[in-house]
Amino acid sequence: MKGLAEFKKTIRFKRNKYSYFSISEFSKKTGIQIKKIPFSIRILLENLIRNSQGIPEEIIDSLKKWDGKIKFQKEIPFYPSRVLLQDFTGVPLILDLAAMRNKMKEMGKDPKKINPFIPCHLIIDHSVQVDYFGTEDSLRKNMEKEYERNKERYVFLKWAQNSFKNLKIFPPGSGIIHQVNLEYISDVITQREIDGENFVFPDTVIGTDSHTTMINGIGVLGWGVGGIEAEAALLGEPVYFLFPEVVGVKLKNELKEGITPTDLVLYVTQKLREKKVVGKFVEYFGDGLKNLSVFDRATVANMAPEYGSTCGFFPIDEKVIKYLGWRGKDAKLVEKYSKENLLYYDYIEEPVYSDVLEIDLSSIEKSISGPSRPHDRLSLNEAKEKIKVFINKMRKEEVKAIISFDDMNYEIKDGDVVIAAITSCTNTSNPYLLFLAGLLARNAVKKGLRTKPYVKTSFAPGSIVVKKYLEKANLLPYLEALGFHIVGFGCTTCIGNSGPLPEKVEKAIKENNLIVSACLSGNRNFEARVHPLVKMNFLMSPPLVIAYAIKGTILWNPFEEPIGFDANHNPLYLKDIWPSSQEVDEFLNRYLSKEDFIDSYSNIYEGDENWKNLEAPKGDLFEFDPSSTYIKEPPFFKGFEPKEIEIKDIKNARCLVFLGDSITTDHISPAGEIQKDSPAGKYLISLGIVPSDFNTFGARRGNHEVMMRGTFGNVRIKNKLIPEKEGGFTLKFPENKLLTIYEAAMDYKKEGVPLLVIAGKEYGSGSSRDWAAKGPYLLGIKAVIAESFERIHRSNLVQMGILPLEFLEGENAEKIGIKGDEIFDIEGLEENIYPFKRLKVKAKKDGEEKVFEVILRLDTYIEIEYIKHGGILPYVLTKFINL
C-alpha cells in the first residue's frame, strides 16, 4: 500500500496487530486542529494520507485555517474501498468490462487485466415487477416471471461472477441493494490484508444507485455515481472531485408522539432543498441525534439525493457500535479504531461547518410529498386542499367513471388512489415503520375496514428479514387481509416496476382521462415514474399508504374526515387505528432479533432453485449472441485508438431538445414500461417480440439499440420546441418537421449535424443513471447548455465526452432570447482549456446573431483529460493498452 509512511501506526486488538494511517499524527505534525474538521472530511483526509505520496500544501493550509467557509480549489483523488452495484446499472457496467476485454484481446493484450481492482458487490434487486398482487402466491409468481423475462441477463451475470475476481453477485430475492449493504455487507471499518500486512481503515463506498447514501447512517462515507464512474473506480482509477463544503444539520429534541421517521425525512428533504446543498456534503450533529435510531438515521441518509447533497453523513457513535454488535460484527474493533483515529462522535466538541441548519425534531408534523417531487412536502392537515388546487389547474370539473368488482359498482374519480405500495429502501429499511404499519393494519382489520377494490396494493420489503419478524409478531396476516401481500424482495413501485393496473381500472382512466394518484413509501415520485397512467404520486410512511388505500382517495383530511365506518355505521378516524409509539417499541423489543438477521444472510449467495439451475458459460471472454435482444456488445469502443483526440469548436449545431427546469434523469434516461408505438417498441416488434414480452427499459439496459431509442422518450417530457405536445417528440430543422427525438437525431447524424440540449435549472436531478449520458451520446449530442446541473449527471456527461455548459448567473435561454430553432456555434474549445473556462456561444437565425457566454463545467483537470480521450472509458482503456 502506498501512503505517507511516517503517519502509519499500529493498533492491537484480540492478540492481532493492525496497521493504520493516523489522522491524529498528521494533524499534530501539520498544526491542523482536527476536532474543528467535520467527520466526513476527516475520512477524506485519511483516504488521502493512506493513498497518496504527498498532500498538496494548499489543502494543508486550508485545513489549518479551517473556519468552515473555505472553498478548496484543489481537486483530490478519492479511492473508495469498494463498489456497490444494482442490476439495472450493473449489467451495462459489466457489459462495458466485457467489451473492454474483447478490445484488449483484439489489440494483442491480456484481457484478464480488465478486472475489478477492489471488491464489488452486485445485488439483483431492480428486475422484479408487480405483475401479481393481493394473493398468497404473489411472491412466487412474480419471481417466476422475473426469471422468465431476465434469463439472458442473469446468465450473463453468472458468467461475470465466474470470470471476474473481486465480484460477488447477490441473486434475485436477496433484498434491496441499500438494505443488504446496511444489514450485511458493510463493516464500517474495513480489515484487509495488503502485501502481507493487516490494515484497518474506514469503509468507503461508491454505488451506481443514488441512494447509496443510505450507508451514511452508520458512519460509512459513500454516495452514488454513474455506472461509468464506478467502472473506472473498479479498474483502479480514483474518483476526482473538489473538496466539498459541509453543511451541518443540528438536531435537537425528539419527535412527537405519532410522528414517524418518514415525516422527519420529508421535512429534512424540503428544508435542505431550500438550503441549496447540491454538490455539498451534509453532516448531522447535535443532541437530537441521540434520539434517532440507526434505522432512522439510515432513512434520512437514504434521501440525500432528494435534498441534493452528495451525502447525508451521520458519524460513528455509541448507537452505531451497539447496532454493529447486534448485527454480529466485530463492534469493539470499530469502536477502538474510530476513537483512536478521531472518527468517533462523543457529543462533547462540535466541528465547524460552512453553514448550519437547525432542526427541532419536536416541531415536525405528519406529512406527505407530491404530486411529482420528493421535496414538495404537504402537511397532512392541508394536503387535501392543496391537491385540489393542483387538480383544478388541469381540469375545471370533476370527472367520474363506474367500474364493477364482484358484481358491485364503484365510482372512480379524479384524486382516487389506484396504487398503494409499501416499497423501496427508504422506509422498508426501518423496522419501526413496518411494525407501525403492521399494527395499524391489525387495528383496521379488527374494526372491519378494508381497502378499496380498485386500489392495487403491494408490499415489497427491502430486506428478507422483514418477513421473519412480521410473521413472528403475527402481523403479516393483517397486512395480507388488506391486500398487502409480499410481492417481492426488491425495488418495485419506486423504480417504476409497479406492473399493469387491473384492466377495468386502466380502461376507466384512459377513457375518462382521470387524474388518479399513487401512494408509496418510496423516495421518488417524478412524473410518469410510478406508472404512465398515474399523474399524481405521493410519498408517505407505510402506515399512511395503508390508510389511503382504505380511504381510496388522496382528497382526504385524516384529522377531520373519517377513514371509514364500523359494522354499526359509526365513523372511524385515523387516530382510532393509529398505534402508540409505546406499543410499536414493545413489538420492536419483543420480535426484532439479532438471530433473524444472522440466519437470513447465512446463505445469501446461494439463491433459490431458479438461480442454482441457471447454466452460464465459462471463460475470460463473453461470446455475444447477435440474436439477443437483452445483451449486446456496447458500441462505445468502435473506432477506438489509444490516444488523445483533437478538441474542436462546435460549429453549425442544432438544438434537439429545449427543456425547462427540474429535468430529471427519468425524463432523459428510458425507464419503466416500453410503449408499443414508441421507437423502442417498434424496434422490438420488428424483431418479432410481442408487446407482452417487452419487459421494462431497466431490464433492457444491456441493449443500446433499445436504450438510445428511448432516450428523452418520457411521456411527460415537455419540449419547448413543440409546446403543445408532451412526450419524446421534437422539430427537425430547417424543415420544421415533427418527428420523434430518436428519428430526428438519426436524420441529423446522417447530415453530420452536431446536436445540443438547452435546459433550465437542476438539469439531471434524480437517479444516478449512466444511460442519461450514454443515450444522448449515441444520439449525437455534443453539449448541454443549462442554468445548473445536478452533481452526478454533470459528471456522467463529462465521462461520456459530452460538454456541460452553464449559463452565466442570472441568465437563461429566455432572457437571452433563444427560441431553439437557431444554428449554434460554440467557440473557445480549441486552445487552452481549463476548469470553468468561459466560452462564447453564437446563436444565428435569418441573418441575426445573438452572442452570449457560458461556463465550461469541466470542474477538474482530470475531467479535461476525459474529454481529450472522448470519455472516461477510452481514457482508462488507453492506460491499460499502454501498460
PDB file of N, CA and C in Angstrom, residues 151-194:
ATOM      1  N   LYS A 151     -33.765 -14.107 -18.053  1.00  0.00           N
ATOM      2  CA  LYS A 151     -32.817 -15.221 -18.064  1.00  0.00           C
ATOM      3  C   LYS A 151     -31.505 -14.838 -18.743  1.00  0.00           C
ATOM      4  N   GLU A 152     -31.571 -14.169 -19.902  1.00  0.00           N
ATOM      5  CA  GLU A 152     -30.347 -13.807 -20.625  1.00  0.00           C
ATOM      6  C   GLU A 152     -29.442 -12.919 -19.778  1.00  0.00           C
ATOM      7  N   ARG A 153     -30.042 -11.965 -19.082  1.00  0.00           N
ATOM      8  CA  ARG A 153     -29.255 -11.058 -18.237  1.00  0.00           C
ATOM      9  C   ARG A 153     -28.606 -11.816 -17.093  1.00  0.00           C
ATOM     10  N   TYR A 154     -29.376 -12.731 -16.484  1.00  0.00           N
ATOM     11  CA  TYR A 154     -28.859 -13.446 -15.331  1.00  0.00           C
ATOM     12  C   TYR A 154     -27.777 -14.445 -15.724  1.00  0.00           C
ATOM     13  N   VAL A 155     -27.897 -15.046 -16.899  1.00  0.00           N
ATOM     14  CA  VAL A 155     -26.830 -15.918 -17.401  1.00  0.00           C
ATOM     15  C   VAL A 155     -25.548 -15.113 -17.587  1.00  0.00           C
ATOM     16  N   PHE A 156     -25.695 -13.906 -18.133  1.00  0.00           N
ATOM     17  CA  PHE A 156     -24.530 -13.037 -18.315  1.00  0.00           C
ATOM     18  C   PHE A 156     -23.889 -12.702 -16.956  1.00  0.00           C
ATOM     19  N   LEU A 157     -24.706 -12.382 -15.959  1.00  0.00           N
ATOM     20  CA  LEU A 157     -24.168 -12.043 -14.646  1.00  0.00           C
ATOM     21  C   LEU A 157     -23.495 -13.244 -13.988  1.00  0.00           C
ATOM     22  N   LYS A 158     -24.034 -14.442 -14.206  1.00  0.00           N
ATOM     23  CA  LYS A 158     -23.378 -15.643 -13.670  1.00  0.00           C
ATOM     24  C   LYS A 158     -22.025 -15.870 -14.346  1.00  0.00           C
ATOM     25  N   TRP A 159     -21.967 -15.599 -15.665  1.00  0.00           N
ATOM     26  CA  TRP A 159     -20.667 -15.684 -16.348  1.00  0.00           C
ATOM     27  C   TRP A 159     -19.694 -14.695 -15.705  1.00  0.00           C
ATOM     28  N   ALA A 160     -20.164 -13.482 -15.462  1.00  0.00           N
ATOM     29  CA  ALA A 160     -19.289 -12.445 -14.896  1.00  0.00           C
ATOM     30  C   ALA A 160     -18.780 -12.856 -13.525  1.00  0.00           C
ATOM     31  N   GLN A 161     -19.657 -13.432 -12.721  1.00  0.00           N
ATOM     32  CA  GLN A 161     -19.249 -13.866 -11.383  1.00  0.00           C
ATOM     33  C   GLN A 161     -18.145 -14.918 -11.455  1.00  0.00           C
ATOM     34  N   ASN A 162     -18.216 -15.785 -12.446  1.00  0.00           N
ATOM     35  CA  ASN A 162     -17.202 -16.831 -12.604  1.00  0.00           C
ATOM     36  C   ASN A 162     -15.926 -16.298 -13.255  1.00  0.00           C
ATOM     37  N   SER A 163     -16.059 -15.227 -14.042  1.00  0.00           N
ATOM     38  CA  SER A 163     -14.931 -14.759 -14.847  1.00  0.00           C
ATOM     39  C   SER A 163     -14.107 -13.671 -14.175  1.00  0.00           C
ATOM     40  N   PHE A 164     -14.767 -12.805 -13.403  1.00  0.00           N
ATOM     41  CA  PHE A 164     -14.076 -11.682 -12.778  1.00  0.00           C
ATOM     42  C   PHE A 164     -13.786 -11.977 -11.316  1.00  0.00           C
ATOM     43  N   LYS A 165     -12.597 -11.670 -10.891  1.00  0.00           N
ATOM     44  CA  LYS A 165     -12.269 -11.735  -9.468  1.00  0.00           C
ATOM     45  C   LYS A 165     -12.836 -10.494  -8.775  1.00  0.00           C
ATOM     46  N   ASN A 166     -13.015 -10.585  -7.473  1.00  0.00           N
ATOM     47  CA  ASN A 166     -13.486  -9.460  -6.659  1.00  0.00           C
ATOM     48  C   ASN A 166     -14.939  -9.067  -6.942  1.00  0.00           C
ATOM     49  N   LEU A 167     -15.682  -9.904  -7.646  1.00  0.00           N
ATOM     50  CA  LEU A 167     -17.078  -9.597  -7.943  1.00  0.00           C
ATOM     51  C   LEU A 167     -17.978 -10.646  -7.287  1.00  0.00           C
ATOM     52  N   LYS A 168     -18.908 -10.186  -6.442  1.00  0.00           N
ATOM     53  CA  LYS A 168     -19.882 -11.084  -5.810  1.00  0.00           C
ATOM     54  C   LYS A 168     -21.283 -10.670  -6.226  1.00  0.00           C
ATOM     55  N   ILE A 169     -22.085 -11.675  -6.609  1.00  0.00           N
ATOM     56  CA  ILE A 169     -23.446 -11.438  -7.071  1.00  0.00           C
ATOM     57  C   ILE A 169     -24.437 -11.925  -6.017  1.00  0.00           C
ATOM     58  N   PHE A 170     -25.372 -11.053  -5.635  1.00  0.00           N
ATOM     59  CA  PHE A 170     -26.479 -11.452  -4.772  1.00  0.00           C
ATOM     60  C   PHE A 170     -27.664 -11.785  -5.664  1.00  0.00           C
ATOM     61  N   PRO A 171     -28.147 -13.031  -5.647  1.00  0.00           N
ATOM     62  CA  PRO A 171     -29.208 -13.447  -6.576  1.00  0.00           C
ATOM     63  C   PRO A 171     -30.524 -12.714  -6.328  1.00  0.00           C
ATOM     64  N   PRO A 172     -31.463 -12.796  -7.290  1.00  0.00           N
ATOM     65  CA  PRO A 172     -32.787 -12.202  -7.097  1.00  0.00           C
ATOM     66  C   PRO A 172     -33.435 -12.686  -5.807  1.00  0.00           C
ATOM     67  N   GLY A 173     -34.180 -11.788  -5.164  1.00  0.00           N
ATOM     68  CA  GLY A 173     -34.861 -12.147  -3.924  1.00  0.00           C
ATOM     69  C   GLY A 173     -34.021 -11.952  -2.684  1.00  0.00           C
ATOM     70  N   SER A 174     -32.815 -11.358  -2.818  1.00  0.00           N
ATOM     71  CA  SER A 174     -31.928 -11.158  -1.666  1.00  0.00           C
ATOM     72  C   SER A 174     -32.272  -9.909  -0.868  1.00  0.00           C
ATOM     73  N   GLY A 175     -33.071  -9.021  -1.468  1.00  0.00           N
ATOM     74  CA  GLY A 175     -33.379  -7.742  -0.826  1.00  0.00           C
ATOM     75  C   GLY A 175     -32.894  -6.587  -1.674  1.00  0.00           C
ATOM     76  N   ILE A 176     -33.201  -5.382  -1.218  1.00  0.00           N
ATOM     77  CA  ILE A 176     -32.804  -4.171  -1.949  1.00  0.00           C
ATOM     78  C   ILE A 176     -31.359  -3.830  -1.622  1.00  0.00           C
ATOM     79  N   ILE A 177     -30.645  -3.403  -2.621  1.00  0.00           N
ATOM     80  CA  ILE A 177     -29.214  -3.119  -2.555  1.00  0.00           C
ATOM     81  C   ILE A 177     -28.810  -2.377  -1.276  1.00  0.00           C
ATOM     82  N   HIS A 178     -29.533  -1.323  -0.922  1.00  0.00           N
ATOM     83  CA  HIS A 178     -29.095  -0.471   0.185  1.00  0.00           C
ATOM     84  C   HIS A 178     -29.338  -1.115   1.542  1.00  0.00           C
ATOM     85  N   GLN A 179     -30.379  -1.932   1.636  1.00  0.00           N
ATOM     86  CA  GLN A 179     -30.609  -2.633   2.889  1.00  0.00           C
ATOM     87  C   GLN A 179     -29.631  -3.790   3.054  1.00  0.00           C
ATOM     88  N   VAL A 180     -29.304  -4.466   1.966  1.00  0.00           N
ATOM     89  CA  VAL A 180     -28.285  -5.514   2.021  1.00  0.00           C
ATOM     90  C   VAL A 180     -26.942  -4.897   2.427  1.00  0.00           C
ATOM     91  N   ASN A 181     -26.659  -3.731   1.885  1.00  0.00           N
ATOM     92  CA  ASN A 181     -25.426  -3.014   2.225  1.00  0.00           C
ATOM     93  C   ASN A 181     -25.393  -2.672   3.711  1.00  0.00           C
ATOM     94  N   LEU A 182     -26.509  -2.177   4.222  1.00  0.00           N
ATOM     95  CA  LEU A 182     -26.599  -1.754   5.619  1.00  0.00           C
ATOM     96  C   LEU A 182     -26.591  -2.945   6.564  1.00  0.00           C
ATOM     97  N   GLU A 183     -27.342  -3.978   6.220  1.00  0.00           N
ATOM     98  CA  GLU A 183     -27.566  -5.086   7.141  1.00  0.00           C
ATOM     99  C   GLU A 183     -26.512  -6.187   7.052  1.00  0.00           C
ATOM    100  N   TYR A 184     -25.735  -6.203   5.955  1.00  0.00           N
ATOM    101  CA  TYR A 184     -24.838  -7.349   5.780  1.00  0.00           C
ATOM    102  C   TYR A 184     -23.438  -6.977   5.296  1.00  0.00           C
ATOM    103  N   ILE A 185     -23.342  -6.182   4.230  1.00  0.00           N
ATOM    104  CA  ILE A 185     -22.035  -6.011   3.577  1.00  0.00           C
ATOM    105  C   ILE A 185     -21.085  -5.141   4.393  1.00  0.00           C
ATOM    106  N   SER A 186     -21.559  -3.995   4.852  1.00  0.00           N
ATOM    107  CA  SER A 186     -20.643  -3.020   5.448  1.00  0.00           C
ATOM    108  C   SER A 186     -20.149  -3.440   6.828  1.00  0.00           C
ATOM    109  N   ASP A 187     -18.847  -3.241   7.030  1.00  0.00           N
ATOM    110  CA  ASP A 187     -18.233  -3.478   8.342  1.00  0.00           C
ATOM    111  C   ASP A 187     -17.937  -2.176   9.085  1.00  0.00           C
ATOM    112  N   VAL A 188     -18.218  -1.036   8.454  1.00  0.00           N
ATOM    113  CA  VAL A 188     -17.938   0.323   8.968  1.00  0.00           C
ATOM    114  C   VAL A 188     -16.440   0.602   8.970  1.00  0.00           C
ATOM    115  N   ILE A 189     -15.670  -0.283   9.581  1.00  0.00           N
ATOM    116  CA  ILE A 189     -14.202  -0.204   9.493  1.00  0.00           C
ATOM    117  C   ILE A 189     -13.729  -1.471   8.779  1.00  0.00           C
ATOM    118  N   THR A 190     -13.002  -1.283   7.693  1.00  0.00           N
ATOM    119  CA  THR A 190     -12.571  -2.401   6.844  1.00  0.00           C
ATOM    120  C   THR A 190     -11.283  -3.016   7.369  1.00  0.00           C
ATOM    121  N   GLN A 191     -11.237  -4.349   7.393  1.00  0.00           N
ATOM    122  CA  GLN A 191      -9.994  -5.078   7.667  1.00  0.00           C
ATOM    123  C   GLN A 191      -9.545  -5.728   6.359  1.00  0.00           C
ATOM    124  N   ARG A 192      -8.315  -5.483   5.963  1.00  0.00           N
ATOM    125  CA  ARG A 192      -7.856  -6.057   4.699  1.00  0.00           C
ATOM    126  C   ARG A 192      -6.355  -6.347   4.770  1.00  0.00           C
ATOM    127  N   GLU A 193      -5.999  -7.517   4.240  1.00  0.00           N
ATOM    128  CA  GLU A 193      -4.577  -7.859   4.153  1.00  0.00           C
ATOM    129  C   GLU A 193      -4.034  -7.332   2.836  1.00  0.00           C
ATOM    130  N   ILE A 194      -2.989  -6.505   2.915  1.00  0.00           N
ATOM    131  CA  ILE A 194      -2.373  -5.910   1.725  1.00  0.00           C
ATOM    132  C   ILE A 194      -0.868  -6.150   1.807  1.00  0.00           C
TER     133      ILE A 194
END
